[in-house]
Tab-separated table of C-alpha atoms and ligand atoms in Angstrom:
chain	number	residue	atom	x	y	z
A	1	MET	CA	-60.106	3.189	95.617
A	2	GLU	CA	-59.176	0.659	92.910
A	3	LYS	CA	-58.343	2.144	89.517
A	4	THR	CA	-57.998	0.715	86.018
A	5	LEU	CA	-56.734	2.028	82.697
A	6	VAL	CA	-59.130	1.920	79.755
A	7	LEU	CA	-58.005	2.582	76.189
A	8	ILE	CA	-60.514	3.060	73.402
A	9	LYS	CA	-58.554	1.756	70.448
A	10	PRO	CA	-58.301	3.317	66.956
A	11	ASP	CA	-60.877	0.945	65.428
A	12	ALA	CA	-63.459	2.291	67.886
A	13	THR	CA	-62.527	6.000	67.877
A	14	GLN	CA	-62.565	5.934	64.055
A	15	ARG	CA	-66.089	4.484	64.021
A	16	GLY	CA	-67.463	7.029	66.515
A	17	LEU	CA	-67.847	4.560	69.369
A	18	ALA	CA	-65.902	6.367	72.104
A	19	SER	CA	-68.823	7.855	74.003
A	20	ALA	CA	-70.881	4.637	73.777
A	21	ILE	CA	-67.977	2.695	75.313
A	22	LEU	CA	-67.374	5.268	78.070
A	23	SER	CA	-71.077	5.194	78.836
A	24	ARG	CA	-71.062	1.420	79.349
A	25	LEU	CA	-68.268	1.750	81.896
A	26	GLU	CA	-70.076	4.587	83.704
A	27	LYS	CA	-73.288	2.532	83.776
A	28	LEU	CA	-71.403	-0.105	85.786
A	29	GLY	CA	-71.037	2.509	88.503
A	30	LEU	CA	-67.354	3.066	87.753
A	31	LYS	CA	-66.291	6.700	88.028
A	32	MET	CA	-64.218	8.341	85.319
A	33	VAL	CA	-61.374	10.185	87.079
A	34	ALA	CA	-59.117	10.991	84.084
A	35	ILE	CA	-59.485	11.175	80.305
A	36	LYS	CA	-57.497	12.341	77.259
A	37	MET	CA	-57.279	11.794	73.512
A	38	LEU	CA	-53.833	11.078	72.113
A	39	HIS	CA	-52.089	9.590	69.113
A	40	LEU	CA	-49.631	6.987	70.450
A	41	ASP	CA	-46.157	6.945	68.990
A	42	LYS	CA	-44.579	3.551	68.365
A	43	GLN	CA	-42.340	3.896	71.427
A	44	LEU	CA	-45.211	4.328	73.882
A	45	ALA	CA	-47.185	1.618	72.072
A	46	ARG	CA	-44.258	-0.811	72.483
A	47	GLN	CA	-43.919	0.139	76.149
A	48	HIS	CA	-47.610	-0.329	76.832
A	49	TYR	CA	-47.624	-3.771	75.180
A	50	ALA	CA	-44.095	-4.783	76.340
A	51	VAL	CA	-45.428	-7.975	77.934
A	52	HIS	CA	-46.308	-9.188	74.395
A	53	LYS	CA	-42.954	-8.297	72.786
A	54	ASP	CA	-42.162	-11.902	71.848
A	55	LYS	CA	-45.596	-12.712	70.424
A	56	PRO	CA	-45.958	-13.092	66.645
A	57	PHE	CA	-48.631	-10.364	66.562
A	58	PHE	CA	-46.545	-7.762	68.477
A	59	SER	CA	-45.494	-5.494	65.597
A	60	SER	CA	-48.940	-5.616	64.041
A	61	LEU	CA	-50.468	-4.766	67.451
A	62	VAL	CA	-48.106	-1.795	67.844
A	63	ASP	CA	-48.966	-0.563	64.321
A	64	CYS	CA	-52.646	-0.968	65.040
A	65	ILE	CA	-52.782	0.948	68.358
A	66	SER	CA	-50.686	3.786	66.879
A	67	SER	CA	-52.630	4.014	63.592
A	68	ALA	CA	-55.072	6.750	64.732
A	69	PRO	CA	-55.928	8.662	67.914
A	70	ILE	CA	-57.126	6.746	70.957
A	71	VAL	CA	-58.987	7.775	74.094
A	72	ALA	CA	-57.253	6.915	77.370
A	73	ALA	CA	-59.232	7.034	80.597
A	74	VAL	CA	-58.917	6.010	84.218
A	75	PHE	CA	-61.943	4.514	85.926
A	76	GLU	CA	-62.214	4.077	89.656
A	77	GLY	CA	-64.492	1.961	91.821
A	78	TYR	CA	-65.077	-1.288	93.680
A	79	LYS	CA	-63.252	-4.086	91.810
A	80	ALA	CA	-62.715	-1.668	88.906
A	81	VAL	CA	-60.118	-3.885	87.160
A	82	GLU	CA	-62.212	-7.043	87.112
A	83	ARG	CA	-65.539	-5.343	86.408
A	84	ALA	CA	-64.178	-3.269	83.519
A	85	ARG	CA	-62.720	-6.410	81.912
A	86	GLU	CA	-65.990	-8.244	82.436
A	87	VAL	CA	-67.979	-5.629	80.509
A	88	MET	CA	-65.283	-5.607	77.787
A	89	GLY	CA	-65.621	-9.358	77.202
A	90	ALA	CA	-63.137	-11.925	75.897
A	91	THR	CA	-60.130	-10.768	73.830
A	92	ASP	CA	-61.602	-12.289	70.653
A	93	PRO	CA	-64.916	-10.549	69.856
A	94	ALA	CA	-66.154	-13.780	68.245
A	95	LYS	CA	-65.827	-15.486	71.633
A	96	ALA	CA	-67.006	-12.583	73.794
A	97	GLU	CA	-70.299	-12.939	75.611
A	98	ALA	CA	-73.297	-11.170	74.048
A	99	GLY	CA	-73.817	-7.668	75.394
A	100	THR	CA	-70.133	-7.062	76.091
A	101	ILE	CA	-68.278	-4.185	74.424
A	102	ARG	CA	-66.085	-6.464	72.324
A	103	SER	CA	-68.996	-8.653	71.255
A	104	ASP	CA	-71.037	-5.614	70.191
A	105	PHE	CA	-68.298	-3.421	68.707
A	106	GLY	CA	-65.133	-5.490	68.110
A	107	VAL	CA	-64.102	-6.306	64.541
A	108	ASP	CA	-61.609	-9.136	65.111
A	109	ILE	CA	-59.112	-10.310	67.753
A	110	GLU	CA	-56.710	-7.480	66.927
A	111	HIS	CA	-59.282	-4.735	66.351
A	112	ASN	CA	-61.192	-5.435	69.543
A	113	SER	CA	-62.079	-1.828	70.401
A	114	VAL	CA	-60.819	-1.610	73.995
A	115	HIS	CA	-57.980	-2.287	76.397
A	116	GLY	CA	-58.434	-2.828	80.125
A	117	SER	CA	-55.707	-3.434	82.721
A	118	ASP	CA	-55.548	-7.070	83.851
A	119	SER	CA	-54.553	-6.594	87.527
A	120	THR	CA	-54.265	-3.796	90.068
A	121	GLU	CA	-50.449	-3.951	89.758
A	122	THR	CA	-50.579	-3.671	85.947
A	123	ALA	CA	-53.157	-0.873	86.268
A	124	GLU	CA	-50.782	1.237	88.379
A	125	ILE	CA	-47.946	0.824	85.873
A	126	GLU	CA	-50.190	1.466	82.841
A	127	ILE	CA	-51.882	4.519	84.389
A	128	ARG	CA	-48.443	6.037	85.027
A	129	LEU	CA	-47.547	5.590	81.341
A	130	PHE	CA	-50.500	7.723	80.239
A	131	PHE	CA	-51.275	10.169	83.072
A	132	THR	CA	-49.436	12.384	85.527
A	133	GLU	CA	-50.615	12.519	89.142
A	134	ASN	CA	-52.314	15.909	88.681
A	135	GLU	CA	-54.324	14.687	85.670
A	136	ILE	CA	-56.137	12.165	87.889
A	137	PHE	CA	-59.139	13.511	89.803
A	138	SER	CA	-59.414	10.726	92.316
A	139	SER	CA	-61.557	11.196	95.432
B	201	IDP	P1	-56.509	-8.447	76.424
B	201	IDP	O1	-56.537	-7.143	75.657
B	201	IDP	O2	-57.854	-9.110	76.451
B	201	IDP	O3	-55.886	-8.325	77.794
B	201	IDP	P2	-54.013	-9.701	75.554
B	201	IDP	O4	-53.791	-11.173	75.482
B	201	IDP	O5	-53.352	-8.949	76.660
B	201	IDP	O6	-55.607	-9.468	75.578
B	201	IDP	O7	-53.561	-9.102	74.157
B	201	IDP	C1	-53.392	-7.716	73.992
B	201	IDP	C2	-54.002	-7.297	72.680
B	201	IDP	O8	-53.276	-7.938	71.626
B	201	IDP	C3	-55.449	-7.748	72.458
B	201	IDP	O9	-56.395	-6.872	73.043
B	201	IDP	C4	-55.536	-7.775	70.957
B	201	IDP	O10	-55.726	-6.466	70.423
B	201	IDP	C5	-54.146	-8.265	70.550
B	201	IDP	N1	-54.104	-9.725	70.353
B	201	IDP	C6	-54.186	-10.690	71.304
B	201	IDP	N2	-54.095	-11.927	70.764
B	201	IDP	C7	-53.941	-11.722	69.422
B	201	IDP	C8	-53.788	-12.612	68.301
B	201	IDP	O11	-53.782	-13.829	68.428
B	201	IDP	N3	-53.659	-12.023	67.071
B	201	IDP	C9	-53.657	-10.668	66.886
B	201	IDP	N4	-53.803	-9.810	67.904
B	201	IDP	C10	-53.949	-10.312	69.157
B	202	MG	MG1	-53.920	-7.817	78.289
């Protein structure tokens, strides 16, 4: 079954939005098969966002995601990657469709409340960064 990594970013955990965001993903019919709260160190933050290492916002992004605890979760289901990103909305909350997580909860393009893997290949790599095999309760 297809899996995707979801991160609830510091801006959202700090405003008490974690359960509301998890609930939106569950309402899609996606099944939560792993979850943990953790405070990312800069090294793991840099690894997770390695694809953006040459972007001007990279160091600010790393600071941001490691500024407070996050919730990491794995969701599983039909087209999990695409459907999770759909309900998250566009990267910039100002451009995200109404009713999406980022439109409703995001603050700005950097503090946009959630991360979702962008392909099944990326999902596999990202899930391995955050979870061991026996932390995933996949059917
Ligand atoms: P995504 O999260 O929608 O996949 P990406 O382009 O992969 O978007 O960017 C990763 C994260 O980097 C975004 O979620 C956002 O937090 C941050 N980001 C993206 N573009 C900008 C920008 O132009 N300025 C500041 N932060 C940005
Ligand atoms: Mg991305």
